CSV table of C-alpha atoms in Angstrom, one decimal:
chain,number,residue,atom,x,y,z
K,1,MET,CA,-5.3,-50.9,-40.8
K,2,THR,CA,-6.7,-49.7,-38.0
K,3,THR,CA,-6.8,-46.0,-36.6
K,4,GLN,CA,-5.4,-44.7,-33.3
K,5,GLN,CA,-7.6,-43.9,-30.3
K,6,ARG,CA,-7.3,-40.2,-30.1
K,7,VAL,CA,-6.9,-39.1,-26.3
K,8,PRO,CA,-9.5,-37.0,-25.2
K,9,VAL,CA,-7.1,-33.7,-23.4
K,10,TRP,CA,-8.4,-31.0,-21.1
K,11,MET,CA,-5.8,-28.9,-20.9
K,12,LYS,CA,-5.4,-25.5,-19.1
K,13,ALA,CA,-1.5,-23.7,-18.0
K,14,LEU,CA,-1.7,-20.3,-15.6
K,15,ASP,CA,-0.2,-18.1,-17.6
K,16,PRO,CA,-1.4,-17.6,-21.7
K,17,LEU,CA,2.9,-18.3,-22.5
K,18,SER,CA,3.2,-22.5,-21.5
K,19,GLN,CA,-1.1,-22.6,-22.9
K,20,PHE,CA,0.5,-21.6,-26.0
K,21,GLY,CA,3.6,-23.8,-26.0
K,22,LEU,CA,1.9,-27.2,-25.0
K,23,VAL,CA,-0.9,-26.1,-28.0
K,24,HIS,CA,1.9,-26.1,-30.4
K,25,ALA,CA,3.1,-29.5,-29.4
K,26,LEU,CA,0.0,-31.0,-28.6
K,27,ARG,CA,-2.0,-30.7,-31.5
K,28,PRO,CA,0.2,-31.6,-34.2
K,29,ARG,CA,-0.5,-35.6,-32.7
K,30,PRO,CA,-2.4,-37.9,-32.9
K,31,GLU,CA,-3.0,-39.7,-30.1
K,32,ILE,CA,-4.2,-36.6,-28.7
K,33,GLY,CA,-7.6,-34.8,-29.0
K,34,LEU,CA,-7.4,-31.1,-27.3
K,35,LEU,CA,-11.1,-30.3,-26.0
K,36,THR,CA,-12.9,-26.8,-25.7
K,37,ASP,CA,-14.4,-25.3,-23.4
K,38,ALA,CA,-17.4,-25.6,-25.4
K,39,ASP,CA,-16.6,-29.9,-25.7
K,40,LEU,CA,-15.5,-30.5,-22.4
K,41,ALA,CA,-19.9,-29.5,-20.9
K,42,VAL,CA,-20.7,-31.5,-23.8
K,43,ILE,CA,-18.7,-34.5,-22.4
K,44,GLN,CA,-19.8,-33.6,-19.4
K,45,ALA,CA,-23.4,-33.8,-20.0
K,46,ARG,CA,-23.3,-37.2,-22.5
K,47,MET,CA,-21.3,-38.3,-19.1
K,48,LEU,CA,-23.7,-37.6,-16.1
K,49,GLU,CA,-26.9,-38.9,-18.8
K,50,GLN,CA,-25.0,-42.6,-19.1
K,51,ARG,CA,-23.9,-42.4,-15.3
K,52,THR,CA,-19.8,-44.1,-16.7
K,53,ALA,CA,-16.5,-42.3,-16.6
K,54,SER,CA,-15.4,-40.0,-17.9
K,55,PRO,CA,-12.9,-40.8,-20.8
K,56,VAL,CA,-11.3,-37.1,-20.6
K,57,VAL,CA,-7.6,-36.1,-19.0
K,58,ALA,CA,-6.5,-32.6,-18.1
K,59,LEU,CA,-3.1,-32.0,-18.6
K,60,ILE,CA,-2.9,-29.1,-16.0
K,61,ALA,CA,0.8,-26.9,-16.0
K,62,VAL,CA,2.0,-24.4,-13.3
K,63,ASP,CA,4.5,-23.3,-11.9
K,64,SER,CA,4.1,-25.1,-8.0
K,65,LEU,CA,1.2,-26.6,-7.1
K,66,ASP,CA,-0.6,-23.0,-5.5
K,67,ARG,CA,-3.7,-22.2,-4.5
K,68,ALA,CA,-4.5,-21.5,-7.7
K,69,ALA,CA,-3.5,-24.0,-8.8
K,70,VAL,CA,-5.3,-26.5,-6.5
K,71,GLU,CA,-8.2,-24.9,-7.4
K,72,VAL,CA,-7.9,-26.0,-11.7
K,73,LEU,CA,-7.0,-29.1,-10.0
K,74,ARG,CA,-10.2,-29.4,-8.3
K,75,SER,CA,-12.1,-27.8,-11.2
K,76,ALA,CA,-11.0,-30.3,-13.5
K,77,LYS,CA,-12.4,-32.6,-11.5
K,78,GLU,CA,-15.7,-30.9,-10.9
K,79,ARG,CA,-15.7,-30.2,-15.3
K,80,GLY,CA,-16.1,-34.1,-15.4
K,81,CYS,CA,-11.7,-35.0,-16.3
K,82,GLY,CA,-11.8,-38.4,-15.0
K,83,ARG,CA,-8.0,-38.5,-14.6
K,84,ALA,CA,-5.4,-35.2,-14.4
K,85,VAL,CA,-1.5,-34.9,-15.3
K,86,LEU,CA,0.5,-32.2,-14.0
K,87,ILE,CA,3.5,-30.5,-15.4
K,88,THR,CA,5.6,-28.1,-13.1
K,89,GLY,CA,8.4,-26.5,-12.1
K,90,MET,CA,8.6,-27.7,-8.6
K,91,ILE,CA,7.1,-29.4,-5.7
K,92,ASP,CA,7.2,-29.9,-2.6
K,93,ASP,CA,6.5,-33.4,0.0
K,94,ASP,CA,2.9,-31.5,1.0
K,95,ALA,CA,2.4,-30.0,-2.6
K,96,LEU,CA,2.7,-33.5,-3.7
K,97,MET,CA,0.4,-35.4,-0.7
K,98,THR,CA,-2.3,-33.0,-2.2
K,99,ALA,CA,-2.1,-33.4,-5.6
K,100,VAL,CA,-2.2,-37.2,-5.3
K,101,GLU,CA,-4.7,-37.0,-2.9
K,102,LEU,CA,-7.1,-33.9,-6.2
K,103,GLY,CA,-5.9,-37.2,-7.7
K,104,VAL,CA,-2.8,-36.0,-10.4
K,105,SER,CA,-1.9,-40.1,-11.7
K,106,GLY,CA,0.4,-37.9,-13.2
K,107,VAL,CA,3.8,-35.6,-12.4
K,108,LEU,CA,6.5,-34.6,-15.0
K,109,ARG,CA,8.8,-32.0,-14.2
K,110,ARG,CA,8.7,-28.7,-16.9
K,111,THR,CA,12.3,-29.5,-17.8
K,112,GLU,CA,11.6,-33.2,-19.1
K,113,ALA,CA,8.3,-32.1,-20.9
K,114,THR,CA,8.8,-33.1,-23.9
K,115,ALA,CA,6.1,-33.8,-26.4
K,116,ASP,CA,6.2,-37.3,-25.9
K,117,ARG,CA,7.0,-37.7,-22.6
K,118,ILE,CA,3.7,-35.7,-21.7
K,119,VAL,CA,1.2,-37.8,-24.4
K,120,HIS,CA,3.1,-41.3,-22.9
K,121,LEU,CA,2.0,-39.1,-19.3
K,122,VAL,CA,-1.7,-38.5,-20.8
K,123,GLN,CA,-1.8,-42.3,-22.7
K,124,THR,CA,-0.3,-43.7,-19.3
K,125,ALA,CA,-3.0,-41.8,-17.3
K,126,ALA,CA,-5.7,-43.0,-20.5
K,127,ALA,CA,-5.7,-46.4,-19.1
K,128,GLY,CA,-5.7,-45.7,-15.5
K,129,HIS,CA,-2.3,-46.0,-14.4
K,130,GLY,CA,-0.6,-43.9,-13.1
K,131,SER,CA,3.3,-42.0,-13.2
K,132,LEU,CA,5.9,-40.3,-10.6
K,133,PRO,CA,9.7,-40.2,-11.5
K,134,PRO,CA,11.0,-42.6,-8.7
K,135,GLU,CA,12.6,-39.6,-6.7
K,136,LEU,CA,8.8,-38.5,-6.2
K,137,MET,CA,8.1,-41.6,-5.4
K,138,GLY,CA,10.4,-42.2,-2.9
K,139,ARG,CA,8.9,-38.8,-1.3
K,140,LEU,CA,5.4,-39.3,-1.3
K,141,LEU,CA,6.7,-43.1,0.7
K,142,GLY,CA,8.6,-40.7,3.2
K,143,ARG,CA,6.2,-39.0,3.1
K,144,VAL,CA,3.7,-40.8,4.3
K,145,PRO,CA,5.5,-42.1,8.1
K,146,ARG,CA,5.6,-39.0,9.1
K,147,MET,CA,2.0,-37.4,9.1
K,148,GLN,CA,1.5,-41.2,10.7
K,149,VAL,CA,3.4,-39.8,13.4
K,150,LEU,CA,1.4,-36.1,13.4
K,151,THR,CA,-1.6,-37.4,13.2
K,152,PRO,CA,-3.4,-40.5,14.8
K,153,ARG,CA,-4.3,-44.2,12.6
K,154,ARG,CA,-7.6,-44.6,12.7
K,155,PRO,CA,-8.6,-48.5,12.8
K,156,SER,CA,-8.2,-50.2,9.9
K,157,GLN,CA,-13.2,-50.3,8.4
K,158,THR,CA,-12.2,-52.1,5.8
K,159,GLY,CA,-8.2,-54.0,5.5
K,160,LEU,CA,-7.4,-55.4,1.9
K,161,SER,CA,-6.1,-59.1,1.3
K,162,ASP,CA,-2.8,-60.5,0.9
K,163,ARG,CA,-2.8,-61.0,-2.2
K,164,GLU,CA,-3.7,-56.9,-2.3
K,165,THR,CA,-1.8,-56.1,0.1
K,166,GLN,CA,1.2,-58.0,-2.3
K,167,VAL,CA,0.5,-56.0,-5.4
K,168,LEU,CA,0.3,-52.4,-3.3
K,169,ARG,CA,3.4,-52.6,-2.0
K,170,LEU,CA,5.2,-53.2,-5.3
K,171,VAL,CA,3.2,-50.8,-6.8
K,172,ALA,CA,5.0,-48.4,-3.6
K,173,ASP,CA,8.3,-49.3,-5.3
K,174,GLY,CA,7.6,-48.4,-8.2
K,175,LYS,CA,7.3,-51.8,-10.2
K,176,ASP,CA,4.8,-52.0,-13.2
K,177,THR,CA,1.9,-55.1,-14.5
K,178,GLN,CA,4.1,-57.0,-16.2
K,179,GLU,CA,7.5,-56.9,-13.3
K,180,ILE,CA,4.0,-56.7,-11.2
K,181,ALA,CA,3.6,-60.3,-12.6
K,182,ARG,CA,6.2,-61.5,-12.9
K,183,GLU,CA,7.2,-61.7,-10.2
K,184,LEU,CA,4.1,-62.3,-8.4
K,185,SER,CA,3.3,-65.2,-11.0
K,186,TYR,CA,-0.3,-63.4,-11.8
K,187,SER,CA,-1.0,-62.1,-15.1
K,188,GLU,CA,-1.6,-58.8,-16.1
K,189,ARG,CA,-5.4,-58.9,-15.8
K,190,THR,CA,-5.7,-60.3,-12.6
K,191,VAL,CA,-2.7,-57.1,-11.7
K,192,LYS,CA,-4.9,-55.0,-13.1
K,193,ASN,CA,-8.1,-56.3,-10.8
K,194,VAL,CA,-6.8,-56.8,-8.0
K,195,LEU,CA,-6.0,-52.9,-8.7
K,196,HIS,CA,-9.2,-52.0,-9.7
K,197,ASP,CA,-11.2,-53.7,-7.0
K,198,VAL,CA,-9.1,-51.5,-4.3
K,199,THR,CA,-9.7,-47.8,-5.8
K,200,SER,CA,-12.9,-49.1,-6.3
K,201,ARG,CA,-13.7,-50.0,-3.0
K,202,LEU,CA,-11.9,-47.7,-0.8
K,203,GLN,CA,-13.0,-45.2,-3.2
K,204,LEU,CA,-9.3,-44.1,-4.4
K,205,ARG,CA,-8.6,-42.3,-7.4
K,206,ASN,CA,-5.6,-43.5,-9.3
K,207,ARG,CA,-3.0,-46.6,-8.1
K,208,SER,CA,-0.6,-43.4,-6.1
K,209,HIS,CA,-4.3,-42.6,-4.5
K,210,ALA,CA,-4.0,-46.3,-3.5
K,211,VAL,CA,-0.4,-46.5,-2.0
K,212,ALA,CA,-0.7,-43.1,0.1
K,213,TYR,CA,-4.2,-44.3,1.4
K,214,ALA,CA,-2.4,-47.7,1.7
K,215,LEU,CA,0.9,-46.0,3.8
K,216,ARG,CA,-1.0,-43.2,5.9
K,217,GLU,CA,-3.6,-46.0,7.4
K,218,GLY,CA,-1.2,-48.5,8.3
K,219,LEU,CA,-2.0,-50.8,5.5
K,220,ILE,CA,1.2,-52.2,4.1
């Protein structure tokens, strides 16, 4: 029998009650390994020494993505968290774009934040995938064209191949890896490799960031 590998999670809520509730809900879960600030510092030092990507997922719980919440997200990245998941009470269009730009790969509303859903979101982020509720993805896609009108679009220095464009368009439609592979007659490994190549070449953080970038630059 194999032992399930725990996802290392550094957790921060902006109020003590939420922090206590998350710890109480997630500490018993075998899929999650909660980290203290000291644990995070040790992992960050190890990652810097080995020059490898951090496996730590930051789980941030806030009422809204205000200035304090943005600072927590930036701090999580600076302290070595490779991925970020956001639990929030409400999020407007500007905050959604900010979250994507800060590397948030998963968003969950407080009213939907059961332990099972949080664990699933954390595991999805740890695997390098993004997850937004469908209505938030729709708002994100609707937001980018308005930004293009307000901001002069720079010519792309990188461009995308036909295959990369096809994959990103399907990601923008909300399809997962398996659905994209089936629609394009690719293997799931090929789809993952395409997305990895795009995010690495353009120095993007995750799928959601790649879609936002490609739309904003007029690449898809």
